[in-house]
PDB file of C-alpha atoms in Angstrom:
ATOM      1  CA  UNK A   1     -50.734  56.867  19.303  1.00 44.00           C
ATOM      2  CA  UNK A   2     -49.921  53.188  20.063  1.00 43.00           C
ATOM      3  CA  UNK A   3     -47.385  51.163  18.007  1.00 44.00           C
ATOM      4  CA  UNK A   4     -50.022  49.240  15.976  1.00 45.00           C
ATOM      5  CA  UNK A   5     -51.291  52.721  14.442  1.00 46.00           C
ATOM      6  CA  UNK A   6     -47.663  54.024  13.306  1.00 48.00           C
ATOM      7  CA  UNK A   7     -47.463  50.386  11.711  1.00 46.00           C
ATOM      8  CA  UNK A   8     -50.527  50.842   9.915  1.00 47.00           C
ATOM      9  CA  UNK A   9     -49.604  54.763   8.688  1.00 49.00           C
ATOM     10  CA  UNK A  10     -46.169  53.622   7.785  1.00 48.00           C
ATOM     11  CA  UNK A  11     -47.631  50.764   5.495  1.00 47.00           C
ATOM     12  CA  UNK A  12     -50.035  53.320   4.116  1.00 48.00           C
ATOM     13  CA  UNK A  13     -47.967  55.969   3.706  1.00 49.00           C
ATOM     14  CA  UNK A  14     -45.252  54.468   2.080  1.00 49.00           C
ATOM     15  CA  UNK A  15     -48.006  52.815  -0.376  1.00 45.00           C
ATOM     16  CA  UNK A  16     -49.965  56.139  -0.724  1.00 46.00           C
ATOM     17  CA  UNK A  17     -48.987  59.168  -0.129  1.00 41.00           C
ATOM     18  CA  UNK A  18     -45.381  58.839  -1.223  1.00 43.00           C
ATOM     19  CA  UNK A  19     -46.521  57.943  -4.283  1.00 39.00           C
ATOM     20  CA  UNK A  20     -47.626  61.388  -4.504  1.00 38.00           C
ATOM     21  CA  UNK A  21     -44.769  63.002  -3.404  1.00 40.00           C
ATOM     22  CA  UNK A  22     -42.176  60.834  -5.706  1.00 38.00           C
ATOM     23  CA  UNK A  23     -43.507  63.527  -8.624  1.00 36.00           C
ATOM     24  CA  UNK A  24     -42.047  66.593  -6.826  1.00 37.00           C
ATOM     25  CA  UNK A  25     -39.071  64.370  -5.411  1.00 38.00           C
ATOM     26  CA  UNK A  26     -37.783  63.667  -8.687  1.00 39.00           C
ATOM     27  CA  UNK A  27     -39.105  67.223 -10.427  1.00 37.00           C
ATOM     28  CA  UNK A  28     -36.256  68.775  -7.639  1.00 39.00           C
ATOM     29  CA  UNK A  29     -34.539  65.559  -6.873  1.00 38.00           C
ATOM     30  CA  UNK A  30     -32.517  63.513  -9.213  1.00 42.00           C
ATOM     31  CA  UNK A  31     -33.684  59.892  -7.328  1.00 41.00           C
ATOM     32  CA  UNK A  32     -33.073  57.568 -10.369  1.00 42.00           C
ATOM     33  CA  UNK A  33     -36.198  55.888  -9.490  1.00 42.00           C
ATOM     34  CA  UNK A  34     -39.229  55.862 -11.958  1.00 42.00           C
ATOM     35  CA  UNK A  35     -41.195  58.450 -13.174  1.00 43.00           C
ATOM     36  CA  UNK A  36     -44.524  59.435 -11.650  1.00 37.00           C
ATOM     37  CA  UNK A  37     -47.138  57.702 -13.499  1.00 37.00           C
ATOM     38  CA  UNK A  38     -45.008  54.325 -13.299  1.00 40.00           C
ATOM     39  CA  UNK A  39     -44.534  55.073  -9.641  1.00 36.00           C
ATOM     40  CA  UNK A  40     -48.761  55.006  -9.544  1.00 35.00           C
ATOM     41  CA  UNK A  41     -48.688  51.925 -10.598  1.00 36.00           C
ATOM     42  CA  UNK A  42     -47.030  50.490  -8.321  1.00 38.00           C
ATOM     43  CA  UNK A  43     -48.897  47.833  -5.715  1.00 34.00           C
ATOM     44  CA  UNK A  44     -49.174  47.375  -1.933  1.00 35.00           C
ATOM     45  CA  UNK A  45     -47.058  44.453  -2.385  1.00 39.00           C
ATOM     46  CA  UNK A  46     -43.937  46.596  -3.084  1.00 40.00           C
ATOM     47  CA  UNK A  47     -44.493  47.695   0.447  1.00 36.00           C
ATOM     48  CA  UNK A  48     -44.375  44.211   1.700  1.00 35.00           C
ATOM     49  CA  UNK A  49     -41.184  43.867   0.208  1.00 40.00           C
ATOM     50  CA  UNK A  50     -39.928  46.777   2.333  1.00 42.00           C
ATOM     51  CA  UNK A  51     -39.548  48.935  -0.961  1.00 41.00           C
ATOM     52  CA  UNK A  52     -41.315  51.570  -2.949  1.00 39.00           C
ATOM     53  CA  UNK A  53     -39.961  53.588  -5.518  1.00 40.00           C
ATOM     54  CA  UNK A  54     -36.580  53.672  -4.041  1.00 57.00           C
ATOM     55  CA  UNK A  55     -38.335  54.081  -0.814  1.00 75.00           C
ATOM     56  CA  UNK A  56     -37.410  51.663   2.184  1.00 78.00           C
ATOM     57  CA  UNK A  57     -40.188  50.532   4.699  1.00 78.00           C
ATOM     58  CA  UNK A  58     -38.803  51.262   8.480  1.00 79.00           C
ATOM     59  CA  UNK A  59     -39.265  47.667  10.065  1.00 74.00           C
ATOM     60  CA  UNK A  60     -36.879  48.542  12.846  1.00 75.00           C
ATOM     61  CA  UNK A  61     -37.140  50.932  15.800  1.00 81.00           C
ATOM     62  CA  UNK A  62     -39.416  53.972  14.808  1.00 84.00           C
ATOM     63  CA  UNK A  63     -38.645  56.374  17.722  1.00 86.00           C
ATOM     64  CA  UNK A  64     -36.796  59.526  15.717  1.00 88.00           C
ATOM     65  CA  UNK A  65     -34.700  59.411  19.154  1.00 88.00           C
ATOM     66  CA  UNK A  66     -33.105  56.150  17.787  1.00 87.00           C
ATOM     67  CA  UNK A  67     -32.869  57.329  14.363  1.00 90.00           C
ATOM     68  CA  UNK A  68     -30.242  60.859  15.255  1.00 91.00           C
ATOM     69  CA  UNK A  69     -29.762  61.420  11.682  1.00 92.00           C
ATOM     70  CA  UNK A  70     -33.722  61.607  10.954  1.00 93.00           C
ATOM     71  CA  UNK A  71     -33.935  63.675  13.995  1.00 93.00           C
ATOM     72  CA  UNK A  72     -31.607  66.189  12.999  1.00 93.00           C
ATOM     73  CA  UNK A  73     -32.589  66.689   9.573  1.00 94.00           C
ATOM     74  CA  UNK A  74     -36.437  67.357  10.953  1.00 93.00           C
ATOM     75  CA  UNK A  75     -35.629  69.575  13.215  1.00 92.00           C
ATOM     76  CA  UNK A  76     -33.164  71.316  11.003  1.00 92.00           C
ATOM     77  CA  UNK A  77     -36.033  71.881   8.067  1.00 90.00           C
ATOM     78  CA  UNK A  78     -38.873  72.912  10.266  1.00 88.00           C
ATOM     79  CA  UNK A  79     -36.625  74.994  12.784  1.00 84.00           C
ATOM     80  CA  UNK A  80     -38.021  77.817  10.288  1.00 74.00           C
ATOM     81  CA  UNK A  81     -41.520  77.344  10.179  1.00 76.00           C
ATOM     82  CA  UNK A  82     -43.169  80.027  12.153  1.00 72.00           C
ATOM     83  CA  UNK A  83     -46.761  79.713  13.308  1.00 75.00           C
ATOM     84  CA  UNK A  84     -46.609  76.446  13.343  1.00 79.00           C
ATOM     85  CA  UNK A  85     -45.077  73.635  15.984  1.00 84.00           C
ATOM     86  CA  UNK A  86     -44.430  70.416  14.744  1.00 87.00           C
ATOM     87  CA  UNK A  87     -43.274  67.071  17.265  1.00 89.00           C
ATOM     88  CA  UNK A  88     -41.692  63.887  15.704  1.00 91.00           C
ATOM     89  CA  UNK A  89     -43.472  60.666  16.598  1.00 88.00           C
ATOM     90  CA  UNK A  90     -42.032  57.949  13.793  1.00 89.00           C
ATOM     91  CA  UNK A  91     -39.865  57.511  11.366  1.00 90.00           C
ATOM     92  CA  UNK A  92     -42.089  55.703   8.527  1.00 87.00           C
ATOM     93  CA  UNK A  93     -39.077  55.450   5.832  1.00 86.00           C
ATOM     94  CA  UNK A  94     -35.866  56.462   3.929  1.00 87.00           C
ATOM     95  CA  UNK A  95     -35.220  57.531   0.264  1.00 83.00           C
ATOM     96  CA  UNK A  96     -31.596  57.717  -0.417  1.00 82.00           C
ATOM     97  CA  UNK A  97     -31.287  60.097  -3.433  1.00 75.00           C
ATOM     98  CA  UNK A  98     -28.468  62.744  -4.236  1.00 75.00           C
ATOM     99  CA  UNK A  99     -28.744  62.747  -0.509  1.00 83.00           C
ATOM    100  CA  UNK A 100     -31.626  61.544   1.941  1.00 88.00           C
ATOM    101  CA  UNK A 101     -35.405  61.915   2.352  1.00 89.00           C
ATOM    102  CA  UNK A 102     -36.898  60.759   5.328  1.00 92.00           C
ATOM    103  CA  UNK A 103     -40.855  60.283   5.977  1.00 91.00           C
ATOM    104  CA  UNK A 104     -41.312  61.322   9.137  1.00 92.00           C
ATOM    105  CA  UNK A 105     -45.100  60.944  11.140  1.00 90.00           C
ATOM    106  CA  UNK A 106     -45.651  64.087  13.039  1.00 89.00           C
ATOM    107  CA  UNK A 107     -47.645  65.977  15.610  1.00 87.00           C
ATOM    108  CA  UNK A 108     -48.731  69.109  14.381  1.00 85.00           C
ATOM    109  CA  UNK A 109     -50.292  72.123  16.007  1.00 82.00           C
ATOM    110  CA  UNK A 110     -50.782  76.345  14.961  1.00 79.00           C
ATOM    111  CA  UNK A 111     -49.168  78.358  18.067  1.00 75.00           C
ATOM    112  CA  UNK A 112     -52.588  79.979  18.696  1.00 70.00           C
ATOM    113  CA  UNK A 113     -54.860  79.478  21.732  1.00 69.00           C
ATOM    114  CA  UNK A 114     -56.878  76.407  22.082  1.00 71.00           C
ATOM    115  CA  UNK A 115     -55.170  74.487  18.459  1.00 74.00           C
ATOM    116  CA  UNK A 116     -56.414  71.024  17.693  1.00 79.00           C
ATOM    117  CA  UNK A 117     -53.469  68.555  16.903  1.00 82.00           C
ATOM    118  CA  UNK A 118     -53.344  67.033  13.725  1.00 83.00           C
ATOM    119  CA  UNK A 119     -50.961  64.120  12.888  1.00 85.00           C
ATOM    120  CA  UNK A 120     -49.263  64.532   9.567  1.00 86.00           C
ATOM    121  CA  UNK A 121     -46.519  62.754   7.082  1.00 89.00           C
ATOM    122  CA  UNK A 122     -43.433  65.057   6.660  1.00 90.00           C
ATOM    123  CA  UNK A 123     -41.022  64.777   3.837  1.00 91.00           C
ATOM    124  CA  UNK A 124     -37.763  66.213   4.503  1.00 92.00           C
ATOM    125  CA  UNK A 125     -34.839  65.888   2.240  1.00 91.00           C
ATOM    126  CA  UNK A 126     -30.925  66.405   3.079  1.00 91.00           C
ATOM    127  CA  UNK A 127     -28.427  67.010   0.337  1.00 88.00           C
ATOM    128  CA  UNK A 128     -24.906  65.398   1.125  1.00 86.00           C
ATOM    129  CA  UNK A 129     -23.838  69.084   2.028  1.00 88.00           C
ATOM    130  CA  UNK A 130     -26.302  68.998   5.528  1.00 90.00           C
ATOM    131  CA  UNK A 131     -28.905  71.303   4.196  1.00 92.00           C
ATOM    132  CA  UNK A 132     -32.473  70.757   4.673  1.00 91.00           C
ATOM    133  CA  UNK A 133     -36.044  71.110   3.380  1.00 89.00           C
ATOM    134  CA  UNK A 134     -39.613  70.102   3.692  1.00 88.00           C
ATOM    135  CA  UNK A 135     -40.556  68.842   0.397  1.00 85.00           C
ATOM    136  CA  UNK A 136     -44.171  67.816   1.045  1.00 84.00           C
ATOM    137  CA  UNK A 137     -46.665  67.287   4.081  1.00 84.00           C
ATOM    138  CA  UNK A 138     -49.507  64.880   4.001  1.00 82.00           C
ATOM    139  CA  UNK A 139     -52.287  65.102   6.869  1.00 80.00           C
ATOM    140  CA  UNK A 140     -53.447  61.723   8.199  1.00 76.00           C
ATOM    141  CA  UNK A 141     -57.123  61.080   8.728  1.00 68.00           C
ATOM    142  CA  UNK A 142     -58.068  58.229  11.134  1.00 58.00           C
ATOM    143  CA  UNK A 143     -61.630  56.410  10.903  1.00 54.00           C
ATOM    144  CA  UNK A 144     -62.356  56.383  14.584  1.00 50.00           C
ATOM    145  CA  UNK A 145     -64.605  53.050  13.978  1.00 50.00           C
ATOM    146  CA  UNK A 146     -62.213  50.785  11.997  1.00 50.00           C
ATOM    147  CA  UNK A 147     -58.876  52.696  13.458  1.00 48.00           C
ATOM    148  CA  UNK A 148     -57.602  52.628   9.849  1.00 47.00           C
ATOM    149  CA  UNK A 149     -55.069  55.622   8.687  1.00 46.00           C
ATOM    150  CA  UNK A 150     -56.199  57.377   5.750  1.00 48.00           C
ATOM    151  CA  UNK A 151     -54.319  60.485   4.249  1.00 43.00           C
ATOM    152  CA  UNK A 152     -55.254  63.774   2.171  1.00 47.00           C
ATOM    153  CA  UNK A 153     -53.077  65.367   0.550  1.00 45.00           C
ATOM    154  CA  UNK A 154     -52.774  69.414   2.073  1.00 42.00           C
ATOM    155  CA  UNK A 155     -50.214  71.783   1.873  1.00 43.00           C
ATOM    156  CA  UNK A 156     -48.340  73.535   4.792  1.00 45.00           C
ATOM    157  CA  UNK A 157     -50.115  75.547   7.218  1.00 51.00           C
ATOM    158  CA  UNK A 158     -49.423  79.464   5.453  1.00 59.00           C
ATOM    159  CA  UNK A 159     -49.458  81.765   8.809  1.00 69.00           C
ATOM    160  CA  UNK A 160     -48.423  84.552   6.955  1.00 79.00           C
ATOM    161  CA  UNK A 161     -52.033  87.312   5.821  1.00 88.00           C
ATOM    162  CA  UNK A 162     -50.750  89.551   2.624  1.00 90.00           C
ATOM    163  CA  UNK A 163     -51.349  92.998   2.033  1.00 94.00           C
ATOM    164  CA  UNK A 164     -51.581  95.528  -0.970  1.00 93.00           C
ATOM    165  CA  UNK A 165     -49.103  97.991   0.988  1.00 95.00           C
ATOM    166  CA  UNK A 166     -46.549  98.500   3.548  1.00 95.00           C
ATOM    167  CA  UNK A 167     -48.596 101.140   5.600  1.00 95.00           C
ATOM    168  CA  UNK A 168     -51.548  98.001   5.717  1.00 95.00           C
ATOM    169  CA  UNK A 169     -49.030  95.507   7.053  1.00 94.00           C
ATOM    170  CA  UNK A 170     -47.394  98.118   9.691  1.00 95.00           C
ATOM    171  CA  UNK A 171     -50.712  98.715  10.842  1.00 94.00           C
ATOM    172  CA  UNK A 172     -51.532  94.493  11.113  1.00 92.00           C
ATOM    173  CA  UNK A 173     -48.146  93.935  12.544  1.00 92.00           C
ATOM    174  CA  UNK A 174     -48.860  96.835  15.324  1.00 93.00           C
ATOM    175  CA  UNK A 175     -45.377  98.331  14.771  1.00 95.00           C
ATOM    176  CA  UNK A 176     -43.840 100.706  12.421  1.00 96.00           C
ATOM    177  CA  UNK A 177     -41.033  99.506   9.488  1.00 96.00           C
ATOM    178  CA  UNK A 178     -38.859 101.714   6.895  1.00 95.00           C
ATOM    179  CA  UNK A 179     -37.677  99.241   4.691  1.00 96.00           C
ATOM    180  CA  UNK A 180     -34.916  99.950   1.131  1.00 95.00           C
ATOM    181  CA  UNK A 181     -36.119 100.596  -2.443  1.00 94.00           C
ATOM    182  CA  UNK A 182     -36.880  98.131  -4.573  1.00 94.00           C
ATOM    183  CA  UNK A 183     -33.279  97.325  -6.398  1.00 93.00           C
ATOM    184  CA  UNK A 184     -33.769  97.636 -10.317  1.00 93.00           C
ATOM    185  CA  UNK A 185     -35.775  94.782 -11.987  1.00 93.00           C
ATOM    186  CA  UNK A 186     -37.062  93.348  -9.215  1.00 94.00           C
ATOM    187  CA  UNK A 187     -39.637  95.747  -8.295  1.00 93.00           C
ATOM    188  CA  UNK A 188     -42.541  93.552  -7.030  1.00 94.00           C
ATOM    189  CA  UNK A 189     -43.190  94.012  -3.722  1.00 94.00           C
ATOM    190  CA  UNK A 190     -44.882  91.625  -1.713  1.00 93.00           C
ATOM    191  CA  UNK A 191     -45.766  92.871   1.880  1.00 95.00           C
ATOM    192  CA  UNK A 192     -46.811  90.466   4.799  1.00 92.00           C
ATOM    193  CA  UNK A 193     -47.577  89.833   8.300  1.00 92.00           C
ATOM    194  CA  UNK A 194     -47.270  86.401  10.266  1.00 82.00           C
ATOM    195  CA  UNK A 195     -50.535  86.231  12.154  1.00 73.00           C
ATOM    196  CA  UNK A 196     -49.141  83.788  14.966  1.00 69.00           C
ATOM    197  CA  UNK A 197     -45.945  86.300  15.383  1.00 73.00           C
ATOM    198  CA  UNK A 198     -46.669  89.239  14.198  1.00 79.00           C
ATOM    199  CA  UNK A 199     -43.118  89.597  12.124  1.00 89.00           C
ATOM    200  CA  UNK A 200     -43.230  91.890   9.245  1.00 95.00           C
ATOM    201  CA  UNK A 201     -42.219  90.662   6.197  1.00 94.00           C
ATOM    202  CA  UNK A 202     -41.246  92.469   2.571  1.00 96.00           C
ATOM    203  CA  UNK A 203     -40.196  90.533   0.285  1.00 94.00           C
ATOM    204  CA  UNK A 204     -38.861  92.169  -3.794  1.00 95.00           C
ATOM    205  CA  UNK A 205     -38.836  89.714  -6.762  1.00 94.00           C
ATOM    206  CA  UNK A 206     -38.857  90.409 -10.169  1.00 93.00           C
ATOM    207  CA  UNK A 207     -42.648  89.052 -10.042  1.00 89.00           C
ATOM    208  CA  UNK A 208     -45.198  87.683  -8.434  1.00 87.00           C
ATOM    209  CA  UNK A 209     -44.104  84.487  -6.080  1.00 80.00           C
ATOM    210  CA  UNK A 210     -46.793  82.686  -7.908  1.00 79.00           C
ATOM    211  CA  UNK A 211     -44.681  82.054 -10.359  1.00 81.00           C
ATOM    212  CA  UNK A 212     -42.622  79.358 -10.790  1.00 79.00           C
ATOM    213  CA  UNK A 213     -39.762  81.179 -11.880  1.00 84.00           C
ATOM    214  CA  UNK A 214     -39.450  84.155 -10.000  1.00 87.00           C
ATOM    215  CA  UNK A 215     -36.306  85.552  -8.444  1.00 90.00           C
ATOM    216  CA  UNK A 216     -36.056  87.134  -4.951  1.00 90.00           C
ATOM    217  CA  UNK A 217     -33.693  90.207  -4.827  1.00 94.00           C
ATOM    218  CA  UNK A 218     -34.286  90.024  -1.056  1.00 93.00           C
ATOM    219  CA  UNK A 219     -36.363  89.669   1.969  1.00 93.00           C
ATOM    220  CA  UNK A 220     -36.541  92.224   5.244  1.00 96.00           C
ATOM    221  CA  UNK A 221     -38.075  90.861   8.115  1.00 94.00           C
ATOM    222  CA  UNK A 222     -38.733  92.476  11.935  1.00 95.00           C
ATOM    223  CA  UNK A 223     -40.505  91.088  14.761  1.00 92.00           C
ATOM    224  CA  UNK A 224     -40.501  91.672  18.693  1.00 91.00           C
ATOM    225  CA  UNK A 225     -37.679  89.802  20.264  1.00 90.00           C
ATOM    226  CA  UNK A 226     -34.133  88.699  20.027  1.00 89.00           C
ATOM    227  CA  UNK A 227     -34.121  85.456  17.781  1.00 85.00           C
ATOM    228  CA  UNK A 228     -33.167  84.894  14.230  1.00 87.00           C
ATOM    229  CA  UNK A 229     -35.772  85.221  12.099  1.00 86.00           C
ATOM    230  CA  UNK A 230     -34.135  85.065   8.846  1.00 86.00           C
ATOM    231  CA  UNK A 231     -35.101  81.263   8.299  1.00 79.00           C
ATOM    232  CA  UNK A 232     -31.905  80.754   6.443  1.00 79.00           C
ATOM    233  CA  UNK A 233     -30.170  77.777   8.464  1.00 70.00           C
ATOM    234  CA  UNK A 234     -26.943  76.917   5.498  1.00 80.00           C
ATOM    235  CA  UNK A 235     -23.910  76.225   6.825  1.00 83.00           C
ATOM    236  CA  UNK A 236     -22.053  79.372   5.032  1.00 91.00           C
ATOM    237  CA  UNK A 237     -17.660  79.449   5.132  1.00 93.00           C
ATOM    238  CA  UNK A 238     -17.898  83.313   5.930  1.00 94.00           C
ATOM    239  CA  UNK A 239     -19.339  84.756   9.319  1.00 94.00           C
ATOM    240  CA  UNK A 240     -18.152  88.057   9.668  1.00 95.00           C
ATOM    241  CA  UNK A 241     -19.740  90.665  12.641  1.00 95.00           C
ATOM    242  CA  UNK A 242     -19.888  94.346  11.633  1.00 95.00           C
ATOM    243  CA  UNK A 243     -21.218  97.332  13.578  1.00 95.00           C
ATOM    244  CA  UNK A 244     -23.819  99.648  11.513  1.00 94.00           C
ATOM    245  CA  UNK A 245     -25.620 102.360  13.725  1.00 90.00           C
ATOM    246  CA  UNK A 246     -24.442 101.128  16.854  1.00 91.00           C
ATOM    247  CA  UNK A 247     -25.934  97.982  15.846  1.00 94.00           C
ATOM    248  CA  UNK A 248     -24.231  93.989  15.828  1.00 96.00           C
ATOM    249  CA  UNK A 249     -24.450  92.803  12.697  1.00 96.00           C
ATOM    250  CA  UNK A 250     -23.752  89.383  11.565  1.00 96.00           C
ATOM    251  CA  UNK A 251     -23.613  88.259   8.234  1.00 96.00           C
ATOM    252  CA  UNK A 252     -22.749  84.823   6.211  1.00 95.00           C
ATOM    253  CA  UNK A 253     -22.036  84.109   3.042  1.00 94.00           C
ATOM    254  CA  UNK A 254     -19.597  82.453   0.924  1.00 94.00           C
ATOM    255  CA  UNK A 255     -16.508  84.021  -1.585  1.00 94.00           C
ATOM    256  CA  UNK A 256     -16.902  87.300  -0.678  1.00 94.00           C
ATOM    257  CA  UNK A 257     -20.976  87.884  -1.311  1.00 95.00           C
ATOM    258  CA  UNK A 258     -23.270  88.077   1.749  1.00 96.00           C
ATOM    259  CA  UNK A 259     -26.598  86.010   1.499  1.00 95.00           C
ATOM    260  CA  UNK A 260     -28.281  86.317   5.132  1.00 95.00           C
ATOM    261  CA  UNK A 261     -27.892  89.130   7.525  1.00 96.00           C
ATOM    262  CA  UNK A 262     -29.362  89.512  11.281  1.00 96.00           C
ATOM    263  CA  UNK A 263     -29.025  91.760  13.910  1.00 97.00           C
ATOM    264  CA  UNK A 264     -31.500  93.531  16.886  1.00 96.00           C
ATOM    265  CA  UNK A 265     -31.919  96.955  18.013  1.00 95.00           C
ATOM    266  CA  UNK A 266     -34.037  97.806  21.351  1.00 93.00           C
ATOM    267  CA  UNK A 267     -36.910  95.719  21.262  1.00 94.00           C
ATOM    268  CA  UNK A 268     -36.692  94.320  17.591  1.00 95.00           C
ATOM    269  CA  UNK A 269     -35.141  91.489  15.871  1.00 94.00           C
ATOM    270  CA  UNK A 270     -34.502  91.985  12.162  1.00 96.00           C
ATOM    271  CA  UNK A 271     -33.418  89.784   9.015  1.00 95.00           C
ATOM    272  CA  UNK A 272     -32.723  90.607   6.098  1.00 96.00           C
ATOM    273  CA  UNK A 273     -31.573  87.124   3.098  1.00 93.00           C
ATOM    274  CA  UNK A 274     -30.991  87.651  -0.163  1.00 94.00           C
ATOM    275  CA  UNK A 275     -30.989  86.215  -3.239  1.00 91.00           C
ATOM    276  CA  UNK A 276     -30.051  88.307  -6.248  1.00 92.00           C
ATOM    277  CA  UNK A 277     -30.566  84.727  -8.692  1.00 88.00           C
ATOM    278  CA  UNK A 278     -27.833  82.856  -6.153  1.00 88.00           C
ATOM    279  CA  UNK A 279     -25.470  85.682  -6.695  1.00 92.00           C
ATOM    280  CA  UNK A 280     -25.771  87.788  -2.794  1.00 93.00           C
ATOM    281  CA  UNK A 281     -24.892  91.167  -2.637  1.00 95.00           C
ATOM    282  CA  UNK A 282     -21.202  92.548  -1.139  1.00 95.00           C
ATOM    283  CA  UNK A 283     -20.861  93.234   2.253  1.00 94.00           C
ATOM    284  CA  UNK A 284     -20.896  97.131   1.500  1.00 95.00           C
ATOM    285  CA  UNK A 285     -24.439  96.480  -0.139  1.00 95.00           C
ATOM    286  CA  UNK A 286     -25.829  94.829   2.745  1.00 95.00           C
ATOM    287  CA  UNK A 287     -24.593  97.081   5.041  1.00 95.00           C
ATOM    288  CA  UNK A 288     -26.778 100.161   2.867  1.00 96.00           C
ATOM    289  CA  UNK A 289     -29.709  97.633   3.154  1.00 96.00           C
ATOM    290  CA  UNK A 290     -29.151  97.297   7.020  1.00 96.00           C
ATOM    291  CA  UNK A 291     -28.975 101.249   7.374  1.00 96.00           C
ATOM    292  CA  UNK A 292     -32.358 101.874   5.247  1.00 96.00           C
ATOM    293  CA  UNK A 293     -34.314  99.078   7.177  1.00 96.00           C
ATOM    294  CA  UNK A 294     -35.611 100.294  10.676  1.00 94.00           C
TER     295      UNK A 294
END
C-alpha cells in the first residue's frame, strides 16, 4: 500500500469512521470530548486542522516501528485474538483520554488456508495502568478505479462456532473435556469451539453474554499445545506457581484473590480466568477448579 493511500485512509478515517467509534469511546471512555451526535456533525475541515473530536491527525512518520508506544499497545490488545492475524501498517491518529487510543491501519487475515487480506482501522485504547483493548474495527474498502478509501463499519472476525452442550463441542473440538459445576447463580453455560484452533471453551455467567450486563463466574479453556490461552494479558502484583496433580500451575492475581490461572498436562494447554463481578476466587478455590477441569 503506497504512502499516498495511508494519507488518504488516515484523512478518511479520522473524518469517518472515528466518528463512529467516538459513541462507544466515550460510552466506556471518559474523553471529555463531545457527545456523539455533536461529534456527527462535525466537518472534514476539522481534519485539516489536524483535530477531530479530541482526535489528532498523524502528519508525521506513520510506520508503527517509529511510533513504539502505538506498537506496543497493538500488539498487546490483539496478542489474544485467536483465529485471526492482524499486521500493523500505519498509525492514522491519537486520542488522549483517561489514557490513549490509537487508530491504527491494519493487515488482516483468518489463519485458515488460502485467506484473502483485508485492510482494516483498529482502535485500541491503553489506560494509564498499561492495559489494553480493541475498542472497535472498521474494514476499509478501496474503489479500484478512483483509488479512493472507503470504510464499512464490521465487527471483529468471531472464530469461535457455539453449541447447545458440552458433549457437541468435545465432539467439534476432536478431544475430550471434564470441566467444574456451574458455581451458584451463575448457571448459564455457554459451550464453544474456536474453528481456526480448535480450543474448547466453557464459559458460566449468570446469563446469556448477549446481555449487556452479564457477569462471568469463569471461563475453562483447553487446546493442543503449550501456550497461554487464557487471553488475560494484566499486569497482576501476585504470581504465585503451585503444583496440583503433578501439574505447574501458575496463577495471578492481586490482594490475595486469583483472577487467571494456566498450566499444561501431556499434550494440552489449559486456562482457566475468572471473574466472580471483579471479585476472583482464593487460591484454594482455583486450585478445586484446576482439579475438576481435565
Amino acid at each position: 500500500m503506497s504512502l499516498n493511500i495511508i494519507k488518504k485512509v488516515a484523512t478518511f478515517a479520522l473524518a469517518g469512521t472515528m466518528i463512529l467509534s467516538l459513541a462507544a469511546c466515550e460510552s466506556t471512555k471518559d474523553s471529555g470530548t463531545e457527545d456523539s451526535s455533536s461529534a456527527q456533525a462535525e466537518s472534514t475541515q476539522d481534519v485539516k486542522d489536524n483535530s477531530l473530536g479530541g482526535w489528532e491527525v498523524n502528519n508525521g512518520k506513520l510506520s508503527l516501528e517509529e511510533n513504539a508506544e502505538a506498537k506496543a499497545a497493538f500488539e498487546k490488545a490483539t496478542e489474544g485474538l485467536t483465529g485471526y492475524e492482524y499486521e500493523p501498517i500505519a498509525l492514522l491518529g491519537t486520542q488522549i483520554v483517561s489514557g490513549t487510543n490509537y487508530s491504527i491501519l491494519a493487515r488482516g487475515k483468518a489463519v485458515v488456508p488460502d485467506a484473502e487480506p483485508s485492510y482494516e482501522i483498529i482502535t485500541i485504547y491503553e489506560d494509564l495502568e498499561g492495559n489494553t483493548e480493541v475498542l472497535g474495527m472498521d474494514e476499509v474498502l478501496f474503489d479500484t478505479e478512483d483509488d479512493v478509501p472507503s470504510s464499512e463499519n464490521v465487527q471483529i472476525p468471531d472464530p469461535f462456532e457455539g453449541f447447545s452442550t458440552l458433549e457437541q463441542a468435545v465432539k467439534a473440538a476432536g478431544f475430550e473435556m471434564s470441566v467444574p459445576d456451574a458455581p451458584k447463580g451463575y448457571e448459564t453455560a455457554i459451550y464453544r469451539v474456536n474453528t481456526g484452533t480448535q480450543m474448547l471453551e466453557v464459559i458460566y455467567s449468570d446469563k446469556d453474554l448477549e446481555n449487556e450486563d452479564a457477569v462471568e463466574a469463569y471461563r475453562i479453556r483447553k487446546a493442543i499445545g503449550s501456550d497461554d490461552i487464557s487471553g488475560d494479558y494484566n499486569d497482576y502484583s501476585e504470581k504465585t506457581e503451585v503444583s496440583v496433580s503433578d501439574n505447574q500451575v501458575s496463577l495471578k492475581g492481586n490482594d490475595g484473590k486469583v483472577f487467571v490461572a494456566t498450566w499444561t498436562s501431556g499434550e494440552f494447554t489449559y486456562a482457566i480466568d475468572i471473574d466472580m463481578d471483579g471479585q476472583g476466587l482464593s487460591g484454594d478455590e482455583v486450585i478445586s477448579l484446576v482439579n475438576a477441569t481435565k
